[in-house]
PDB file of C-alpha atoms in Angstrom:
ATOM      1  CA  SER A 286      30.312 -15.890  17.288  1.00 75.00           C
ATOM      2  CA  TYR A 287      28.735 -14.189  14.310  1.00 79.00           C
ATOM      3  CA  TYR A 288      31.375 -11.447  13.765  1.00 83.00           C
ATOM      4  CA  THR A 289      34.818 -11.697  12.500  1.00 83.00           C
ATOM      5  CA  ALA A 290      36.109  -8.169  12.135  1.00 91.00           C
ATOM      6  CA  PRO A 291      37.718  -6.770  15.324  1.00 93.00           C
ATOM      7  CA  LYS A 292      35.853  -3.721  15.395  1.00 95.00           C
ATOM      8  CA  GLN A 293      32.670  -5.452  15.125  1.00 94.00           C
ATOM      9  CA  GLN A 294      33.594  -7.503  17.908  1.00 91.00           C
ATOM     10  CA  GLU A 295      34.565  -4.703  20.252  1.00 93.00           C
ATOM     11  CA  GLU A 296      31.027  -3.249  19.507  1.00 92.00           C
ATOM     12  CA  VAL A 297      29.358  -6.464  20.374  1.00 89.00           C
ATOM     13  CA  SER A 298      31.260  -6.940  23.641  1.00 87.00           C
ATOM     14  CA  ASP A 299      30.504  -3.345  24.702  1.00 90.00           C
ATOM     15  CA  SER A 300      26.743  -3.962  24.326  1.00 87.00           C
ATOM     16  CA  TYR A 301      27.237  -6.106  27.174  1.00 85.00           C
ATOM     17  CA  ASN A 302      28.144  -3.209  29.522  1.00 87.00           C
ATOM     18  CA  LEU A 303      24.994  -1.291  29.064  1.00 90.00           C
ATOM     19  CA  GLY A 304      23.348  -2.252  32.374  1.00 88.00           C
ATOM     20  CA  LEU A 305      20.622  -4.323  30.629  1.00 89.00           C
ATOM     21  CA  THR A 306      19.324  -7.781  31.893  1.00 89.00           C
ATOM     22  CA  HIS A 307      20.191 -10.444  29.518  1.00 91.00           C
ATOM     23  CA  PHE A 308      18.209 -13.505  29.076  1.00 93.00           C
ATOM     24  CA  THR A 309      18.607 -16.417  26.673  1.00 95.00           C
ATOM     25  CA  THR A 310      17.020 -19.443  24.928  1.00 95.00           C
ATOM     26  CA  SER A 311      20.102 -21.747  25.592  1.00 95.00           C
ATOM     27  CA  LYS A 312      22.118 -23.275  28.701  1.00 94.00           C
ATOM     28  CA  TRP A 313      25.270 -23.240  26.915  1.00 93.00           C
ATOM     29  CA  VAL A 314      24.921 -19.369  26.421  1.00 92.00           C
ATOM     30  CA  LYS A 315      23.861 -18.685  30.082  1.00 93.00           C
ATOM     31  CA  ASN A 316      27.082 -20.623  31.007  1.00 92.00           C
ATOM     32  CA  SER A 317      29.210 -18.704  28.568  1.00 88.00           C
ATOM     33  CA  LEU A 318      27.927 -15.277  29.552  1.00 86.00           C
ATOM     34  CA  SER A 319      27.959 -14.463  33.246  1.00 84.00           C
ATOM     35  CA  GLY A 320      24.751 -12.683  34.516  1.00 87.00           C
ATOM     36  CA  THR A 321      22.894 -13.926  32.041  1.00 92.00           C
ATOM     37  CA  TYR A 322      19.330 -15.910  32.656  1.00 95.00           C
ATOM     38  CA  TYR A 323      17.873 -18.861  31.191  1.00 96.00           C
ATOM     39  CA  VAL A 324      14.208 -18.641  29.967  1.00 96.00           C
ATOM     40  CA  GLY A 325      14.524 -21.212  27.254  1.00 96.00           C
ATOM     41  CA  ILE A 326      12.118 -21.492  24.306  1.00 97.00           C
ATOM     42  CA  GLY A 327       9.305 -23.973  23.154  1.00 97.00           C
ATOM     43  CA  LEU A 328       7.317 -25.399  20.502  1.00 97.00           C
ATOM     44  CA  ASP A 329       3.360 -25.098  19.866  1.00 97.00           C
ATOM     45  CA  LEU A 330       2.676 -28.745  20.115  1.00 97.00           C
ATOM     46  CA  ASP A 331      -0.692 -28.776  19.074  1.00 97.00           C
ATOM     47  CA  LEU A 332       0.861 -27.466  15.722  1.00 98.00           C
ATOM     48  CA  TYR A 333       3.917 -29.386  15.498  1.00 98.00           C
ATOM     49  CA  ARG A 334       3.059 -32.967  15.459  1.00 97.00           C
ATOM     50  CA  PRO A 335       2.866 -36.116  13.609  1.00 97.00           C
ATOM     51  CA  ILE A 336      -0.023 -35.678  11.022  1.00 95.00           C
ATOM     52  CA  THR A 337      -1.409 -38.316   8.411  1.00 81.00           C
ATOM     53  CA  ALA A 338       0.734 -37.716   5.793  1.00 77.00           C
ATOM     54  CA  ARG A 339       2.789 -40.203   3.783  1.00 90.00           C
ATOM     55  CA  ARG A 340       6.369 -40.020   4.730  1.00 94.00           C
ATOM     56  CA  GLN A 341       8.855 -40.347   2.225  1.00 97.00           C
ATOM     57  CA  ILE A 342      11.844 -42.402   3.871  1.00 96.00           C
ATOM     58  CA  ASN A 343      14.620 -41.189   1.388  1.00 98.00           C
ATOM     59  CA  ALA A 344      13.293 -37.718   1.498  1.00 98.00           C
ATOM     60  CA  ILE A 345      15.909 -35.370   3.094  1.00 98.00           C
ATOM     61  CA  LEU A 346      15.085 -31.683   4.160  1.00 98.00           C
ATOM     62  CA  SER A 347      17.028 -28.885   5.374  1.00 98.00           C
ATOM     63  CA  LEU A 348      17.075 -25.328   6.249  1.00 96.00           C
ATOM     64  CA  SER A 349      19.177 -23.319   3.945  1.00 95.00           C
ATOM     65  CA  ARG A 350      21.265 -20.506   5.420  1.00 92.00           C
ATOM     66  CA  PRO A 351      24.134 -19.415   3.621  1.00 92.00           C
ATOM     67  CA  GLN A 352      26.244 -18.385   6.218  1.00 90.00           C
ATOM     68  CA  ARG A 353      29.526 -19.413   7.601  1.00 90.00           C
ATOM     69  CA  LEU A 354      28.458 -20.471  11.394  1.00 92.00           C
ATOM     70  CA  LYS A 355      25.441 -22.374   9.667  1.00 93.00           C
ATOM     71  CA  GLY A 356      27.936 -24.626   7.891  1.00 95.00           C
ATOM     72  CA  TRP A 357      27.003 -23.267   4.282  1.00 96.00           C
ATOM     73  CA  SER A 358      30.139 -24.941   2.345  1.00 97.00           C
ATOM     74  CA  LEU A 359      29.538 -28.309   4.114  1.00 98.00           C
ATOM     75  CA  HIS A 360      25.776 -28.399   3.385  1.00 98.00           C
ATOM     76  CA  CYS A 361      26.702 -27.885  -0.124  1.00 97.00           C
ATOM     77  CA  GLU A 362      29.402 -30.412   0.072  1.00 98.00           C
ATOM     78  CA  VAL A 363      26.948 -32.955   1.804  1.00 98.00           C
ATOM     79  CA  TYR A 364      24.094 -32.358  -0.716  1.00 98.00           C
ATOM     80  CA  ARG A 365      26.638 -32.844  -3.407  1.00 98.00           C
ATOM     81  CA  LYS A 366      27.439 -36.106  -2.119  1.00 98.00           C
ATOM     82  CA  LEU A 367      23.887 -37.266  -1.303  1.00 98.00           C
ATOM     83  CA  HIS A 368      22.911 -36.675  -4.877  1.00 98.00           C
ATOM     84  CA  HIS A 369      25.762 -38.853  -6.277  1.00 98.00           C
ATOM     85  CA  THR A 370      24.377 -41.785  -4.423  1.00 97.00           C
ATOM     86  CA  LYS A 371      21.008 -41.772  -6.068  1.00 97.00           C
ATOM     87  CA  LYS A 372      19.248 -42.499  -3.207  1.00 98.00           C
ATOM     88  CA  PHE A 373      17.977 -39.486  -1.995  1.00 98.00           C
ATOM     89  CA  ALA A 374      15.267 -36.930  -2.373  1.00 98.00           C
ATOM     90  CA  LEU A 375      16.765 -33.355  -0.981  1.00 98.00           C
ATOM     91  CA  ARG A 376      14.637 -30.549  -0.281  1.00 98.00           C
ATOM     92  CA  THR A 377      15.462 -27.131   1.479  1.00 97.00           C
ATOM     93  CA  PHE A 378      13.797 -24.279   2.679  1.00 96.00           C
ATOM     94  CA  GLY A 379      14.838 -21.125   3.725  1.00 91.00           C
ATOM     95  CA  VAL A 380      14.323 -17.085   3.471  1.00 73.00           C
ATOM     96  CA  MET A 381      17.075 -16.129   1.160  1.00 73.00           C
ATOM     97  CA  GLY A 382      16.221 -17.900  -2.139  1.00 78.00           C
ATOM     98  CA  VAL A 383      19.723 -19.512  -2.037  1.00 89.00           C
ATOM     99  CA  HIS A 384      19.870 -23.454  -1.872  1.00 94.00           C
ATOM    100  CA  PRO A 385      22.444 -25.954  -2.001  1.00 95.00           C
ATOM    101  CA  PRO A 386      23.076 -27.879  -5.331  1.00 95.00           C
ATOM    102  CA  PHE A 387      20.819 -30.787  -6.516  1.00 97.00           C
ATOM    103  CA  SER A 388      17.989 -29.417  -3.847  1.00 97.00           C
ATOM    104  CA  THR A 389      14.482 -28.827  -4.563  1.00 97.00           C
ATOM    105  CA  PRO A 390      13.213 -25.895  -2.679  1.00 96.00           C
ATOM    106  CA  LEU A 391      10.163 -25.607  -0.738  1.00 95.00           C
ATOM    107  CA  PRO A 392       7.841 -22.694  -2.032  1.00 91.00           C
ATOM    108  CA  ARG A 393       9.081 -19.282  -0.652  1.00 87.00           C
ATOM    109  CA  GLY A 394       7.093 -18.214   2.231  1.00 88.00           C
ATOM    110  CA  ILE A 395       5.311 -21.015   3.061  1.00 92.00           C
ATOM    111  CA  SER A 396       2.969 -21.050   6.432  1.00 95.00           C
ATOM    112  CA  ASP A 397       4.076 -22.829   9.623  1.00 96.00           C
ATOM    113  CA  GLU A 398       0.991 -25.102   8.935  1.00 97.00           C
ATOM    114  CA  GLU A 399       2.443 -25.969   5.293  1.00 97.00           C
ATOM    115  CA  LEU A 400       5.809 -26.377   6.831  1.00 97.00           C
ATOM    116  CA  VAL A 401       4.541 -29.017   9.364  1.00 97.00           C
ATOM    117  CA  GLN A 402       3.094 -30.914   6.409  1.00 96.00           C
ATOM    118  CA  TRP A 403       6.791 -31.095   4.841  1.00 97.00           C
ATOM    119  CA  TYR A 404       8.200 -32.180   8.069  1.00 98.00           C
ATOM    120  CA  ASN A 405       5.671 -34.967   8.059  1.00 97.00           C
ATOM    121  CA  ARG A 406       6.830 -35.872   4.300  1.00 97.00           C
ATOM    122  CA  THR A 407      10.519 -36.097   5.487  1.00 97.00           C
ATOM    123  CA  GLY A 408      12.328 -39.073   6.535  1.00 98.00           C
ATOM    124  CA  ILE A 409      15.569 -37.218   7.807  1.00 98.00           C
ATOM    125  CA  PHE A 410      16.123 -33.671   8.655  1.00 98.00           C
ATOM    126  CA  LEU A 411      19.652 -32.740   8.284  1.00 98.00           C
ATOM    127  CA  SER A 412      21.709 -29.979   9.739  1.00 98.00           C
ATOM    128  CA  THR A 413      25.145 -29.013   8.938  1.00 98.00           C
ATOM    129  CA  SER A 414      25.684 -26.257  11.431  1.00 96.00           C
ATOM    130  CA  GLN A 415      28.984 -25.124  13.127  1.00 95.00           C
ATOM    131  CA  HIS A 416      27.061 -23.101  15.517  1.00 93.00           C
ATOM    132  CA  GLU A 417      23.525 -22.951  16.575  1.00 94.00           C
ATOM    133  CA  GLY A 418      21.934 -20.817  19.470  1.00 93.00           C
ATOM    134  CA  PHE A 419      19.280 -23.655  20.175  1.00 95.00           C
ATOM    135  CA  SER A 420      18.560 -25.212  16.831  1.00 95.00           C
ATOM    136  CA  LEU A 421      14.554 -24.976  16.838  1.00 96.00           C
ATOM    137  CA  THR A 422      14.070 -26.579  13.611  1.00 97.00           C
ATOM    138  CA  LEU A 423      15.723 -29.588  14.763  1.00 98.00           C
ATOM    139  CA  LEU A 424      13.093 -29.846  17.600  1.00 98.00           C
ATOM    140  CA  GLU A 425      10.049 -28.936  15.181  1.00 98.00           C
ATOM    141  CA  ALA A 426      11.378 -31.814  12.842  1.00 98.00           C
ATOM    142  CA  MET A 427      11.440 -34.266  16.021  1.00 98.00           C
ATOM    143  CA  ALA A 428       8.073 -33.413  17.043  1.00 98.00           C
ATOM    144  CA  CYS A 429       6.757 -34.091  13.499  1.00 98.00           C
ATOM    145  CA  GLY A 430       8.021 -37.531  13.387  1.00 97.00           C
ATOM    146  CA  ALA A 431      11.221 -36.980  11.120  1.00 98.00           C
ATOM    147  CA  ALA A 432      14.805 -38.415  12.054  1.00 98.00           C
ATOM    148  CA  VAL A 433      17.366 -35.893  12.786  1.00 98.00           C
ATOM    149  CA  VAL A 434      20.872 -36.094  11.629  1.00 98.00           C
ATOM    150  CA  CYS A 435      23.118 -33.300  12.672  1.00 98.00           C
ATOM    151  CA  THR A 436      26.681 -31.769  13.635  1.00 98.00           C
ATOM    152  CA  ASP A 437      27.655 -31.239  17.113  1.00 97.00           C
ATOM    153  CA  ALA A 438      27.121 -27.771  17.119  1.00 96.00           C
ATOM    154  CA  ASP A 439      26.580 -25.964  20.328  1.00 93.00           C
ATOM    155  CA  GLY A 440      22.693 -25.592  20.566  1.00 95.00           C
ATOM    156  CA  ASN A 441      22.289 -28.892  19.082  1.00 97.00           C
ATOM    157  CA  MET A 442      23.796 -30.521  22.090  1.00 96.00           C
ATOM    158  CA  GLN A 443      21.325 -29.295  24.638  1.00 96.00           C
ATOM    159  CA  PHE A 444      18.637 -31.925  23.479  1.00 97.00           C
ATOM    160  CA  CYS A 445      20.279 -33.772  20.708  1.00 98.00           C
ATOM    161  CA  HIS A 446      21.499 -37.385  21.933  1.00 98.00           C
ATOM    162  CA  ASP A 447      23.596 -39.418  19.780  1.00 98.00           C
ATOM    163  CA  ARG A 448      21.642 -42.726  18.649  1.00 98.00           C
ATOM    164  CA  GLU A 449      18.862 -41.982  21.091  1.00 98.00           C
ATOM    165  CA  ASN A 450      16.920 -39.207  19.440  1.00 98.00           C
ATOM    166  CA  SER A 451      19.259 -38.215  16.537  1.00 98.00           C
ATOM    167  CA  LEU A 452      22.410 -39.198  14.918  1.00 98.00           C
ATOM    168  CA  VAL A 453      25.352 -36.703  15.917  1.00 98.00           C
ATOM    169  CA  VAL A 454      28.469 -36.242  14.148  1.00 98.00           C
ATOM    170  CA  PRO A 455      31.515 -33.979  14.397  1.00 96.00           C
ATOM    171  CA  TYR A 456      31.019 -30.613  12.579  1.00 96.00           C
ATOM    172  CA  GLY A 457      33.067 -30.453   9.152  1.00 95.00           C
ATOM    173  CA  ASP A 458      32.915 -34.239   8.536  1.00 97.00           C
ATOM    174  CA  ALA A 459      30.728 -34.287   5.182  1.00 98.00           C
ATOM    175  CA  ASP A 460      31.510 -38.149   4.543  1.00 98.00           C
ATOM    176  CA  ALA A 461      30.138 -39.017   8.316  1.00 98.00           C
ATOM    177  CA  LEU A 462      26.959 -36.976   7.716  1.00 98.00           C
ATOM    178  CA  VAL A 463      26.350 -38.903   4.284  1.00 98.00           C
ATOM    179  CA  ASP A 464      27.012 -42.182   6.071  1.00 98.00           C
ATOM    180  CA  ALA A 465      24.569 -41.317   8.775  1.00 98.00           C
ATOM    181  CA  CYS A 466      21.953 -40.669   6.371  1.00 98.00           C
ATOM    182  CA  GLU A 467      22.632 -43.897   4.181  1.00 98.00           C
ATOM    183  CA  TYR A 468      22.607 -45.598   7.727  1.00 98.00           C
ATOM    184  CA  LEU A 469      19.162 -44.862   8.661  1.00 98.00           C
ATOM    185  CA  LEU A 470      17.929 -45.607   5.185  1.00 96.00           C
ATOM    186  CA  GLU A 471      19.261 -49.309   5.333  1.00 97.00           C
ATOM    187  CA  ASP A 472      18.436 -49.520   9.520  1.00 98.00           C
ATOM    188  CA  THR A 473      14.546 -49.365  10.034  1.00 95.00           C
ATOM    189  CA  ASP A 474      15.015 -50.079  13.497  1.00 97.00           C
ATOM    190  CA  MET A 475      17.402 -47.061  14.036  1.00 98.00           C
ATOM    191  CA  LEU A 476      15.135 -44.993  12.174  1.00 97.00           C
ATOM    192  CA  ILE A 477      12.288 -45.696  14.094  1.00 97.00           C
ATOM    193  CA  LYS A 478      14.358 -45.416  17.386  1.00 98.00           C
ATOM    194  CA  LEU A 479      15.153 -42.039  16.433  1.00 98.00           C
ATOM    195  CA  GLN A 480      11.683 -41.074  15.258  1.00 98.00           C
ATOM    196  CA  ASP A 481      10.199 -42.435  18.618  1.00 98.00           C
ATOM    197  CA  GLY A 482      13.068 -40.729  21.077  1.00 98.00           C
ATOM    198  CA  GLY A 483      12.670 -37.295  19.124  1.00 98.00           C
ATOM    199  CA  PHE A 484       9.009 -37.347  19.554  1.00 98.00           C
ATOM    200  CA  GLU A 485       9.329 -37.903  23.155  1.00 98.00           C
ATOM    201  CA  THR A 486      12.189 -35.258  23.180  1.00 98.00           C
ATOM    202  CA  ALA A 487       9.999 -32.606  21.660  1.00 98.00           C
ATOM    203  CA  GLN A 488       7.353 -32.978  24.352  1.00 98.00           C
ATOM    204  CA  GLN A 489       9.682 -31.961  26.919  1.00 97.00           C
ATOM    205  CA  TRP A 490       9.643 -28.349  25.309  1.00 97.00           C
ATOM    206  CA  PRO A 491       6.027 -26.889  25.601  1.00 97.00           C
ATOM    207  CA  TRP A 492       5.832 -23.007  25.741  1.00 97.00           C
ATOM    208  CA  GLU A 493       4.290 -22.732  29.421  1.00 97.00           C
ATOM    209  CA  PRO A 494       7.472 -23.468  31.765  1.00 97.00           C
ATOM    210  CA  VAL A 495       9.027 -20.717  29.412  1.00 97.00           C
ATOM    211  CA  ILE A 496       6.632 -18.178  29.809  1.00 97.00           C
ATOM    212  CA  ASP A 497       6.638 -18.780  33.585  1.00 97.00           C
ATOM    213  CA  ARG A 498      10.373 -18.239  33.736  1.00 96.00           C
ATOM    214  CA  LEU A 499      10.047 -15.004  31.774  1.00 94.00           C
ATOM    215  CA  GLU A 500       7.451 -13.625  34.166  1.00 95.00           C
ATOM    216  CA  ALA A 501       9.423 -14.354  37.024  1.00 94.00           C
ATOM    217  CA  LEU A 502      12.555 -12.703  35.557  1.00 92.00           C
ATOM    218  CA  PHE A 503      10.247  -9.483  34.831  1.00 90.00           C
ATOM    219  CA  SER A 504       8.715  -9.685  38.365  1.00 91.00           C
ATOM    220  CA  GLY A 505      11.949 -10.527  40.271  1.00 74.00           C
TER     221      GLY A 505
END
């Protein structure tokens, strides 16, 4: 998924023939690679949770990743369009110091506890990815009570269900992503439905079953 040069693709493919045991966080990866074990991934639900913070409904938060498969060009296009509506406060965070236009970056190097505060101040968490392994940040945002708007990237679809716990649009459709954000600003009932549905979804991903599956793999 991440390499386009034939030589790199060949080297990656060869790495699956080393006699190693492969395990993954995502069911779609397990289904794509024969002989791969699914162990899953989890959240610290004592940390990622709603807290008594004032949520700004028109605030949009996203993870800034200037990579092709993370939909960087789409991310920038969507933020330009959202800015021109003059309806939203646009925020981003990331580790590379690069952010889409018209966005206010969160402080670099913020702790998990500080990120939870920002999730709780956010009305909508937005993802523009073409490809995700699992998309843990969407689940973190759900656990903290933010409504999720995302693309139909692979990993997202393991737990994102359109109009139940998120609004899901086809990858590449910038206008649809903007429309989804505006829709949640106008339809309070749907916003609350997605917040509640997202929170309930996040509760289904504790760490304990993941550890059990991992221990079973190593002891099997």
